[in-house]
Coordinates of N, CA, C and O and ligand atoms in Angstrom, one line a residue:
M1 N 0.7 -1.1 0.1 CA 0.2 0.0 0.2 C 0.7 1.2 0.1 O 1.3 1.8 0.9
T2 N 1.1 1.8 -1.3 CA 2.3 2.5 -1.3 C 1.4 4.0 -1.4 O 0.3 4.3 -1.8
T3 N 2.1 4.9 -0.3 CA 1.5 6.2 -0.1 C 2.1 7.2 -1.1 O 3.5 7.2 -1.7
A4 N 1.2 7.8 -2.0 CA 1.8 9.2 -2.8 C 2.2 10.3 -1.8 O 0.8 10.6 -1.2
V5 N 3.1 10.7 -2.0 CA 3.2 12.4 -1.1 C 3.2 13.5 -2.3 O 4.1 13.1 -3.2
V6 N 2.5 14.6 -2.1 CA 2.4 15.4 -3.3 C 2.8 16.3 -2.3 O 1.9 17.4 -1.5
P7 N 4.1 16.8 -2.4 CA 4.8 18.3 -1.8 C 4.6 19.7 -2.7 O 4.2 19.4 -3.7
G8 N 4.6 20.5 -1.9 CA 4.7 21.8 -2.6 C 4.3 22.9 -1.5 O 4.0 22.8 -0.3
S9 N 4.4 24.1 -2.0 CA 4.7 25.4 -1.1 C 2.8 25.3 -0.8 O 2.5 26.1 0.3
F10 N 1.9 25.5 -2.1 CA 0.6 25.8 -2.4 C 0.4 27.3 -1.5 O -0.9 27.1 -0.7
D11 N 0.7 28.1 -1.9 CA 0.7 29.7 -1.5 C 0.2 30.4 -2.5 O 0.9 31.1 -3.3
P12 N -1.3 30.2 -3.1 CA -2.2 29.5 -2.9 C -2.3 28.1 -3.3 O -1.9 27.7 -4.7
P13 N -3.3 27.1 -3.2 CA -3.4 26.0 -3.9 C -4.4 26.4 -5.2 O -4.8 27.2 -5.1
T14 N -4.0 26.2 -6.4 CA -4.7 26.5 -7.6 C -5.2 25.3 -8.2 O -5.5 23.9 -7.6
L15 N -6.2 25.4 -9.2 CA -6.8 24.2 -9.8 C -5.7 23.1 -10.5 O -6.2 22.0 -10.4
G16 N -4.8 23.6 -10.8 CA -3.7 22.4 -11.0 C -3.3 21.8 -9.7 O -3.0 20.7 -10.1
H17 N -2.9 22.5 -8.8 CA -2.8 21.6 -7.6 C -4.0 20.6 -7.4 O -3.7 19.5 -6.8
V18 N -5.0 20.9 -7.4 CA -6.6 20.1 -7.1 C -6.2 19.0 -8.1 O -6.4 17.9 -8.1
D19 N -6.2 19.5 -9.4 CA -6.1 17.8 -10.3 C -5.0 17.3 -10.1 O -5.4 16.0 -9.9
V20 N -3.6 17.3 -9.6 CA -2.6 16.6 -9.2 C -3.1 15.8 -8.0 O -2.8 14.1 -8.0
I21 N -4.1 16.4 -6.8 CA -4.2 15.6 -5.8 C -5.6 14.7 -6.2 O -5.6 13.7 -5.6
Q22 N -6.2 15.0 -7.3 CA -7.2 14.2 -7.1 C -6.7 12.7 -8.0 O -7.5 11.8 -8.0
R23 N -5.9 13.3 -8.8 CA -5.3 11.8 -9.7 C -4.7 11.2 -8.7 O -4.7 10.0 -9.0
A24 N -3.8 11.8 -7.8 CA -3.0 11.1 -6.8 C -4.1 9.8 -5.9 O -3.8 8.8 -6.1
S25 N -5.1 10.7 -5.9 CA -6.3 9.9 -4.7 C -6.9 8.7 -5.7 O -7.0 7.7 -5.2
N26 N -7.1 8.7 -6.8 CA -7.5 7.8 -7.6 C -6.5 6.6 -8.1 O -6.9 5.5 -8.0
A27 N -5.1 7.0 -8.0 CA -4.3 6.2 -8.3 C -3.7 5.5 -6.9 O -3.1 4.2 -7.2
F28 N -3.8 5.9 -5.9 CA -2.8 5.4 -5.0 C -4.0 5.2 -3.9 O -4.9 5.7 -3.5
S29 N -3.5 4.4 -2.8 CA -4.4 4.1 -1.6 C -4.5 5.2 -0.8 O -5.4 5.7 0.0
T30 N -3.2 5.9 -0.5 CA -3.0 7.0 0.5 C -2.4 8.0 -0.2 O -1.5 7.8 -0.8
V31 N -2.9 8.9 0.2 CA -2.2 10.3 -0.4 C -1.7 11.4 0.9 O -2.7 11.5 1.4
V32 N -0.6 12.1 0.9 CA -0.6 12.7 1.9 C -0.1 14.0 1.0 O 0.9 14.1 0.4
V33 N -0.6 15.3 1.4 CA -0.2 16.8 0.4 C 0.6 17.0 1.8 O 0.1 17.2 3.1
A34 N 1.8 17.6 1.5 CA 2.7 18.2 2.5 C 3.1 19.1 2.1 O 3.5 19.6 1.1
V35 N 2.8 20.3 3.2 CA 2.9 21.5 3.0 C 4.3 22.2 3.4 O 4.3 22.1 4.3
L36 N 4.9 22.6 2.4 CA 6.4 23.4 3.1 C 6.2 24.3 3.9 O 5.7 25.4 3.6
V37 N 6.9 24.5 5.1 CA 7.2 25.3 5.7 C 8.3 25.9 5.7 O 9.5 25.1 5.9
N38 N 8.8 27.2 4.9 CA 10.0 27.7 4.6 C 10.4 28.9 5.3 O 9.9 29.8 4.8
P39 N 11.2 28.7 6.5 CA 11.4 29.8 7.4 C 12.1 30.9 6.7 O 12.0 32.2 7.3
S40 N 12.6 30.6 5.7 CA 13.4 31.7 5.2 C 12.4 32.7 3.8 O 13.1 33.6 3.3
K41 N 11.5 32.5 3.7 CA 10.2 33.0 2.8 C 9.1 33.4 3.8 O 8.7 33.0 4.7
T42 N 8.3 34.5 3.5 CA 7.3 35.1 4.0 C 5.9 34.6 3.0 O 5.9 35.3 2.0
P43 N 5.1 33.8 3.1 CA 4.2 33.6 2.2 C 3.4 34.4 2.3 O 2.9 34.8 3.4
M44 N 2.2 34.2 1.5 CA 0.9 35.2 1.8 C 0.0 34.3 2.9 O -0.8 35.3 3.0
F45 N 0.2 33.2 2.8 CA -0.6 32.8 3.2 C -0.2 31.7 4.6 O 0.8 30.9 4.2
A46 N -0.4 31.8 5.9 CA 0.2 31.4 6.9 C 0.1 29.6 6.6 O -0.8 28.9 5.9
V47 N 0.7 28.6 7.2 CA 0.7 27.3 6.8 C -0.5 26.7 7.3 O -1.1 25.9 6.5
E48 N -0.9 27.0 8.6 CA -2.6 26.8 8.9 C -3.5 27.2 7.9 O -4.5 26.1 7.8
E49 N -3.4 28.2 7.3 CA -4.5 28.7 6.5 C -4.6 27.5 4.8 O -5.4 27.6 4.6
R50 N -3.2 27.6 4.6 CA -2.9 26.6 3.7 C -3.5 25.1 3.8 O -4.1 24.5 3.0
I51 N -3.0 24.8 5.1 CA -3.5 23.4 5.7 C -4.9 23.3 5.3 O -5.8 22.4 4.8
A52 N -5.6 24.2 5.7 CA -7.5 24.1 6.1 C -7.6 24.7 4.4 O -8.8 23.6 4.2
M53 N -7.0 25.0 3.8 CA -8.0 25.2 2.1 C -7.6 23.9 1.5 O -8.6 23.4 0.8
L54 N -6.4 23.2 1.9 CA -6.5 22.1 1.1 C -6.9 20.8 2.0 O -7.3 20.0 1.2
E55 N -7.4 21.2 3.1 CA -8.4 20.1 3.8 C -9.8 20.2 2.9 O -10.3 19.1 3.1
R56 N -10.1 21.4 3.0 CA -11.6 21.5 2.5 C -11.4 20.9 1.2 O -12.4 20.3 0.5
I57 N -10.6 21.4 0.2 CA -10.5 20.7 -1.3 C -10.6 19.4 -1.3 O -11.0 18.7 -2.3
S58 N -9.6 18.5 -0.2 CA -9.6 17.3 -0.4 C -11.1 16.6 0.6 O -10.9 15.1 0.7
Q59 N -11.8 17.2 1.1 CA -12.5 16.3 1.9 C -13.3 15.3 1.4 O -13.6 14.4 2.1
D60 N -13.5 16.0 0.1 CA -14.6 14.7 -0.6 C -13.8 13.2 -0.9 O -14.3 12.4 -1.7
L61 N -12.4 13.6 -0.9 CA -11.4 12.2 -1.1 C -11.0 11.8 0.0 O -10.5 11.7 0.9
G62 N -11.4 10.8 0.3 CA -11.5 9.9 1.4 C -10.4 9.3 1.8 O -10.0 8.8 2.9
N63 N -9.0 9.7 0.8 CA -7.8 9.2 1.0 C -6.7 9.7 1.2 O -5.4 9.4 1.0
V64 N -7.2 11.2 1.4 CA -5.9 12.2 1.3 C -6.1 13.2 2.7 O -7.1 13.4 3.5
D65 N -4.9 12.9 3.7 CA -4.4 13.5 4.5 C -3.6 14.8 4.2 O -2.6 15.0 3.1
V66 N -3.4 16.0 4.9 CA -2.6 17.4 4.8 C -2.2 17.4 5.8 O -2.4 17.3 7.1
E67 N -0.6 17.2 5.7 CA 0.4 17.7 6.8 C 0.9 18.9 6.1 O 1.4 18.9 5.2
S68 N 2.0 19.7 7.3 CA 3.0 20.4 7.0 C 4.3 19.7 7.0 O 4.5 18.3 7.6
F69 N 5.3 20.3 6.3 CA 6.7 19.6 6.8 C 7.6 20.7 6.7 O 7.7 21.8 5.9
E70 N 9.0 20.5 7.5 CA 10.0 21.4 7.4 C 11.2 20.8 7.1 O 11.3 19.3 7.6
G71 N 12.2 21.0 6.4 CA 13.2 20.4 6.3 C 13.3 19.5 4.9 O 12.9 20.3 3.8
L72 N 13.8 18.5 5.0 CA 14.2 17.6 3.5 C 12.6 17.0 3.1 O 12.2 16.2 4.2
M73 N 12.2 17.0 1.9 CA 11.3 16.4 1.7 C 11.5 14.5 1.5 O 10.8 13.7 1.9
A74 N 12.7 14.4 1.1 CA 13.2 13.0 1.1 C 12.9 12.2 2.4 O 12.7 11.3 2.8
E75 N 13.4 13.2 3.5 CA 12.9 12.8 4.9 C 11.6 12.4 5.3 O 11.2 11.3 5.8
F76 N 10.7 13.2 4.8 CA 9.3 13.4 4.9 C 9.0 12.0 4.3 O 8.0 11.6 5.0
A77 N 8.9 11.8 3.0 CA 8.9 10.5 2.5 C 9.1 9.3 3.0 O 8.1 8.3 2.9
A78 N 10.3 9.4 3.4 CA 11.0 8.2 3.7 C 10.3 7.8 4.7 O 10.4 6.5 5.2
A79 N 9.9 8.6 6.0 CA 9.0 8.4 6.8 C 7.9 7.8 7.1 O 7.3 7.3 7.9
R80 N 7.5 7.5 5.7 CA 5.9 7.3 5.6 C 6.3 6.3 4.2 O 5.0 5.4 3.7
A81 N 6.9 5.4 4.5 CA 7.3 4.2 3.3 C 6.9 3.2 3.6 O 6.4 3.1 4.8
P82 N 6.1 2.2 2.6 CA 6.5 2.6 1.2 C 6.0 3.9 0.7 O 4.3 4.0 0.7
S83 N 6.7 4.5 0.0 CA 5.9 5.9 -0.7 C 6.5 6.3 -1.6 O 7.9 5.9 -1.8
V84 N 5.9 7.0 -2.5 CA 6.5 7.7 -3.5 C 6.2 9.1 -3.5 O 5.3 9.7 -3.2
I85 N 7.4 10.1 -4.2 CA 7.0 11.5 -4.2 C 5.8 11.6 -5.8 O 6.4 11.3 -6.3
L86 N 4.9 12.4 -5.6 CA 4.0 12.6 -6.8 C 4.1 14.0 -7.3 O 3.8 14.7 -6.5
K87 N 4.5 14.5 -8.5 CA 4.7 16.0 -9.0 C 3.9 15.7 -10.2 O 4.1 15.2 -11.1
G88 N 3.2 17.0 -10.3 CA 2.3 17.3 -11.6 C 3.7 18.4 -12.5 O 4.4 18.9 -12.1
L89 N 3.8 17.9 -13.7 CA 4.5 18.6 -14.5 C 3.6 19.0 -15.7 O 2.8 18.9 -16.3
R90 N 3.9 20.6 -15.3 CA 2.8 21.5 -16.3 C 3.5 21.8 -17.9 O 2.7 21.3 -18.9
V91 N 4.7 22.0 -18.1 CA 5.6 22.0 -19.0 C 6.8 21.8 -19.2 O 7.5 21.2 -18.1
V92 N 7.3 21.5 -20.3 CA 8.7 21.0 -20.7 C 9.8 21.6 -19.5 O 10.8 21.0 -19.0
S93 N 9.7 23.3 -19.7 CA 10.6 23.6 -18.8 C 10.7 23.1 -17.1 O 11.5 23.5 -16.5
D94 N 9.6 22.7 -16.6 CA 9.7 22.3 -15.2 C 10.2 20.8 -15.2 O 10.7 20.6 -14.0
F95 N 10.7 20.2 -16.2 CA 11.1 18.9 -16.2 C 12.4 19.1 -15.4 O 13.1 18.1 -14.8
E96 N 13.6 20.2 -16.1 CA 14.8 20.1 -15.7 C 14.9 19.9 -14.4 O 15.6 19.3 -13.5
Y97 N 14.4 21.4 -13.4 CA 14.4 21.3 -11.9 C 13.6 20.1 -11.1 O 14.1 19.9 -10.7
E98 N 12.7 19.7 -11.8 CA 12.1 18.1 -10.9 C 12.7 17.1 -11.4 O 12.8 16.4 -10.5
L99 N 13.5 17.0 -12.3 CA 14.3 16.0 -12.5 C 15.5 15.9 -11.5 O 15.9 14.6 -10.7
Q100 N 16.1 17.0 -11.4 CA 17.3 17.3 -10.4 C 16.9 17.0 -9.0 O 17.6 16.0 -8.5
M101 N 15.6 17.3 -8.7 CA 15.1 17.5 -7.3 C 15.0 15.7 -7.1 O 15.4 15.2 -5.8
A102 N 14.0 15.5 -7.9 CA 13.8 13.8 -7.8 C 15.3 12.5 -8.0 O 15.1 12.1 -7.2
Q103 N 16.0 13.2 -8.5 CA 17.5 12.6 -8.5 C 18.1 12.8 -7.5 O 18.6 11.8 -6.5
M104 N 18.1 14.1 -6.4 CA 18.3 14.1 -5.0 C 17.7 13.7 -4.0 O 18.5 12.9 -3.5
N105 N 16.2 13.3 -4.2 CA 15.6 12.7 -3.4 C 16.0 11.2 -3.3 O 16.0 10.6 -2.1
R106 N 16.5 11.0 -4.5 CA 16.3 9.1 -4.5 C 17.8 9.0 -4.0 O 18.1 8.2 -3.3
H107 N 18.8 10.0 -4.2 CA 20.2 9.7 -3.6 C 20.3 9.8 -2.3 O 20.8 9.0 -1.6
L108 N 19.3 11.0 -1.5 CA 19.2 10.9 0.0 C 19.0 9.8 0.8 O 19.3 9.2 1.7
K109 N 17.6 9.4 0.2 CA 17.1 8.6 1.1 C 16.3 7.2 -0.1 O 15.5 6.9 0.7
G110 N 16.7 7.4 -1.0 CA 16.3 6.3 -2.0 C 14.7 6.3 -2.4 O 14.1 5.3 -2.7
V111 N 14.0 7.3 -2.2 CA 12.8 7.7 -2.5 C 12.5 7.8 -3.7 O 13.3 9.0 -4.4
E112 N 11.6 7.3 -4.5 CA 11.3 7.6 -6.1 C 10.1 8.4 -6.3 O 9.4 9.4 -5.4
T113 N 10.5 9.1 -7.1 CA 9.6 10.2 -7.7 C 8.4 9.8 -8.7 O 9.3 9.3 -9.9
M114 N 7.5 10.1 -8.8 CA 6.6 10.0 -10.2 C 6.1 11.2 -10.7 O 5.7 11.9 -9.8
F115 N 5.8 11.2 -12.0 CA 5.4 12.6 -12.2 C 4.1 12.4 -13.2 O 4.0 11.5 -13.8
V116 N 3.2 12.9 -13.1 CA 2.3 13.4 -13.6 C 1.8 14.9 -14.8 O 2.0 15.4 -14.1
P117 N 1.4 14.3 -16.0 CA 1.3 15.8 -16.8 C 0.0 16.2 -16.4 O -1.2 15.7 -16.1
T118 N 0.1 17.6 -15.9 CA -1.1 18.3 -15.5 C -1.8 18.1 -16.6 O -1.4 18.4 -17.8
S119 N -3.5 18.5 -16.4 CA -4.0 18.3 -17.6 C -3.6 20.1 -18.1 O -3.6 21.1 -18.0
A120 N -4.1 19.9 -19.7 CA -3.7 20.9 -20.5 C -4.7 22.2 -20.0 O -3.9 23.2 -20.4
T121 N -5.7 22.0 -19.7 CA -6.5 23.2 -19.0 C -6.3 24.2 -18.0 O -6.4 25.3 -17.7
H122 N -4.8 23.1 -17.2 CA -4.2 24.0 -16.0 C -3.1 24.6 -16.2 O -2.1 24.7 -15.4
A123 N -2.4 23.8 -17.6 CA -0.8 24.2 -17.5 C 0.0 25.2 -17.5 O 0.8 25.4 -16.9
Y124 N -1.3 26.4 -17.7 CA -0.8 27.9 -17.4 C -0.7 28.6 -16.0 O -0.2 29.7 -15.7
L125 N -1.3 27.4 -15.0 CA -1.4 28.1 -13.5 C -0.1 28.0 -12.9 O 0.5 27.2 -13.0
S126 N 0.3 28.6 -11.9 CA 0.8 29.1 -11.0 C 0.5 29.5 -9.8 O -0.3 30.7 -9.9
S127 N 0.8 29.0 -8.5 CA 0.4 30.1 -7.5 C 0.7 31.4 -7.6 O 0.3 32.1 -6.9
S128 N 2.2 31.9 -7.9 CA 2.5 33.2 -8.0 C 1.9 34.0 -8.9 O 1.3 35.4 -8.7
L129 N 1.8 33.1 -10.5 CA 0.6 34.0 -11.3 C -0.8 34.3 -10.8 O -1.4 35.7 -10.8
V130 N -1.6 33.4 -9.9 CA -2.7 33.5 -9.5 C -2.4 34.6 -8.2 O -3.3 35.6 -8.7
K131 N -1.2 34.8 -7.5 CA -1.5 36.1 -6.6 C -1.3 37.4 -7.2 O -2.0 38.5 -6.8
E132 N -0.6 37.5 -8.4 CA -0.4 38.9 -9.2 C -1.7 38.9 -9.7 O -2.5 40.2 -9.9
V133 N -2.5 38.0 -10.3 CA -3.7 38.2 -10.8 C -4.8 38.9 -9.9 O -5.3 40.1 -10.1
A134 N -4.9 38.3 -8.4 CA -5.6 39.0 -7.4 C -5.0 40.2 -6.9 O -6.4 41.1 -6.8
R135 N -3.6 40.2 -6.8 CA -3.4 41.8 -6.5 C -3.7 43.0 -7.4 O -3.9 44.0 -6.9
F136 N -4.0 42.7 -8.3 CA -4.4 43.5 -9.8 C -5.8 43.4 -10.3 O -6.1 43.9 -11.1
G137 N -6.5 42.6 -9.3 CA -8.0 42.6 -9.6 C -8.6 42.0 -10.8 O -9.8 42.1 -11.2
G138 N -7.6 41.1 -11.4 CA -8.3 40.0 -12.3 C -9.0 39.0 -11.7 O -9.1 38.8 -10.8
R139 N -10.0 38.5 -12.6 CA -10.4 37.4 -12.6 C -10.0 36.3 -11.9 O -9.0 35.4 -12.9
L140 N -11.0 35.7 -10.7 CA -9.9 34.3 -10.3 C -10.7 33.0 -10.6 O -10.1 31.8 -10.3
E141 N -12.1 33.0 -11.2 CA -12.6 32.0 -11.7 C -12.1 31.1 -12.6 O -11.2 31.7 -13.6
G142 N -11.7 29.9 -12.7 CA -11.4 28.8 -13.3 C -9.6 29.2 -13.4 O -9.0 28.0 -13.4
L143 N -9.4 29.7 -12.1 CA -7.9 29.5 -11.8 C -7.7 28.7 -10.5 O -6.7 28.1 -10.2
V144 N -8.4 28.7 -9.4 CA -8.5 28.6 -7.8 C -9.9 28.0 -7.4 O -10.7 28.4 -8.3
P145 N -9.9 26.7 -7.0 CA -11.2 26.5 -6.1 C -11.9 27.5 -5.3 O -11.4 28.3 -4.6
P146 N -13.2 27.4 -5.0 CA -13.9 28.4 -4.6 C -13.3 28.9 -3.3 O -13.5 30.0 -2.4
V147 N -12.9 28.2 -2.0 CA -12.4 28.4 -1.0 C -10.9 29.2 -1.0 O -10.9 30.1 -0.3
V148 N -10.4 29.0 -2.1 CA -9.3 30.0 -2.5 C -9.5 31.2 -2.7 O -9.0 32.2 -2.4
E149 N -10.5 31.3 -4.0 CA -11.2 32.4 -4.3 C -11.6 33.3 -3.1 O -10.9 34.6 -3.1
K150 N -12.4 32.4 -2.1 CA -12.6 33.7 -1.2 C -11.6 34.4 -0.1 O -11.5 35.3 0.3
A151 N -10.4 33.5 0.1 CA -9.4 33.5 0.9 C -8.9 34.9 0.0 O -8.3 36.1 0.9
L152 N -8.6 34.7 -1.3 CA -8.0 35.4 -2.2 C -8.5 36.9 -1.8 O -7.8 38.1 -1.6
L153 N -10.0 36.9 -2.2 CA -10.5 38.3 -1.9 C -10.6 38.8 -0.8 O -10.5 40.0 -0.7
A154 N -10.5 38.0 0.1 CA -10.5 38.6 1.8 C -9.0 39.5 1.8 O -9.0 40.5 2.5
K155 N -8.3 39.3 1.1 CA -6.7 39.8 1.1 C -6.9 40.9 0.3 O -6.2 42.0 0.2
Y156 N -7.4 40.6 -1.1 CA -7.7 41.9 -2.1 C -9.3 41.8 -2.6 O -9.6 41.3 -3.5
P157 N -9.7 42.7 -1.6 CA -11.2 42.9 -2.2 C -11.4 43.1 -3.4 O -12.4 43.0 -3.9
Q158 N -10.5 43.9 -4.0 CA -10.5 44.5 -5.5 C -10.7 43.3 -6.5 O -10.8 43.0 -7.7
A159 N -10.1 42.1 -5.9 CA -9.9 40.7 -6.9 C -10.8 40.7 -7.7 O -12.4 40.5 -6.7
G160 N -11.2 40.3 -8.9 CA -12.4 39.7 -9.4 C -13.1 40.5 -10.3 O -13.9 40.4 -11.1
E161 N -12.7 41.6 -10.3 CA -13.3 43.2 -10.9 C -12.8 43.0 -12.4 O -13.5 43.5 -13.0
G162 N -11.7 42.8 -12.5 CA -11.0 42.9 -13.9 C -11.7 41.8 -14.9 O -12.0 40.5 -14.5
Ligands
PNS201 O1 5.3 24.4 -4.7 P1 6.6 24.3 -4.7 O2 7.0 25.7 -4.4 O3 7.4 24.4 -6.2 O4 7.1 23.3 -4.0 C1 8.9 22.9 -4.0 C2 9.3 21.7 -3.0 C3 8.3 21.7 -1.7 C4 8.5 20.6 -3.4 C5 10.5 21.8 -2.6 O5 10.9 22.7 -2.8 C6 10.9 20.8 -1.8 O6 10.8 19.7 -1.6 N1 11.3 21.6 -0.5 C7 11.9 20.7 0.5 C8 13.5 21.0 0.9 C9 14.2 19.9 -0.1 O7 13.9 18.8 0.4 N2 15.1 20.2 -1.0 C10 15.8 19.4 -1.4 C11 14.8 19.2 -2.6 S1 16.0 18.0 -3.7

C-alpha cells in the first residue's frame, strides 16, 4: 500500500494542484499532501491557512491527509515508506528542475518520484501568477477552487473585478 506524497508550497493551492491531488487519490491507496514550511520565505498564506484550504479541497476524497513539513522532502517521504513523491509537470521547462530534485531525493533516501502531466487546461497556472492576478484585480474564476478564491478576495477585495 504505497503512499503518494504530493509536496508543494501551495501558496495558495490552484486548480492545477487540485487536479494532481485528485489524480493521486485515484491512483494510490493513501495520499499525503505535504505543505512546505520555509522559514526563509514569507508566504501570503500562513501554513495553517494553506492546510485548511487543502483540507477543504480534499474533504470528499476519502484517502487524502494534509500535513506540513520543514526540512527535507526526502526525509518526510521516507518516514512514510513505502511511498513515492508525486509531482505534476505542466510544461517541458518544469522537467529540468524536477528531474534534479527527483534524483537528489533518490540519492538522499532512495525515495522514488513519479510525474503526472498536468491537464492541459491547467498547464499555465501557478500560485505566483494567481497571486499577481488577485493583486491587480483580475478574475480568479477557473484558476483556483472557491475556498481559495474567497481567501484571496479577503486579502484583495478588488480581485475579480477585472
Ligand atoms: O510548490 P513548490 O514551491 O514548487 O514546491 C517545491 C517543494 C516544496 C516540492 C521543494 O522545494 C521541496 O521539496 N522542498 C523541501 C526541501 C528539500 O527537500 N530540498 C531539496 C529538494 S531535492
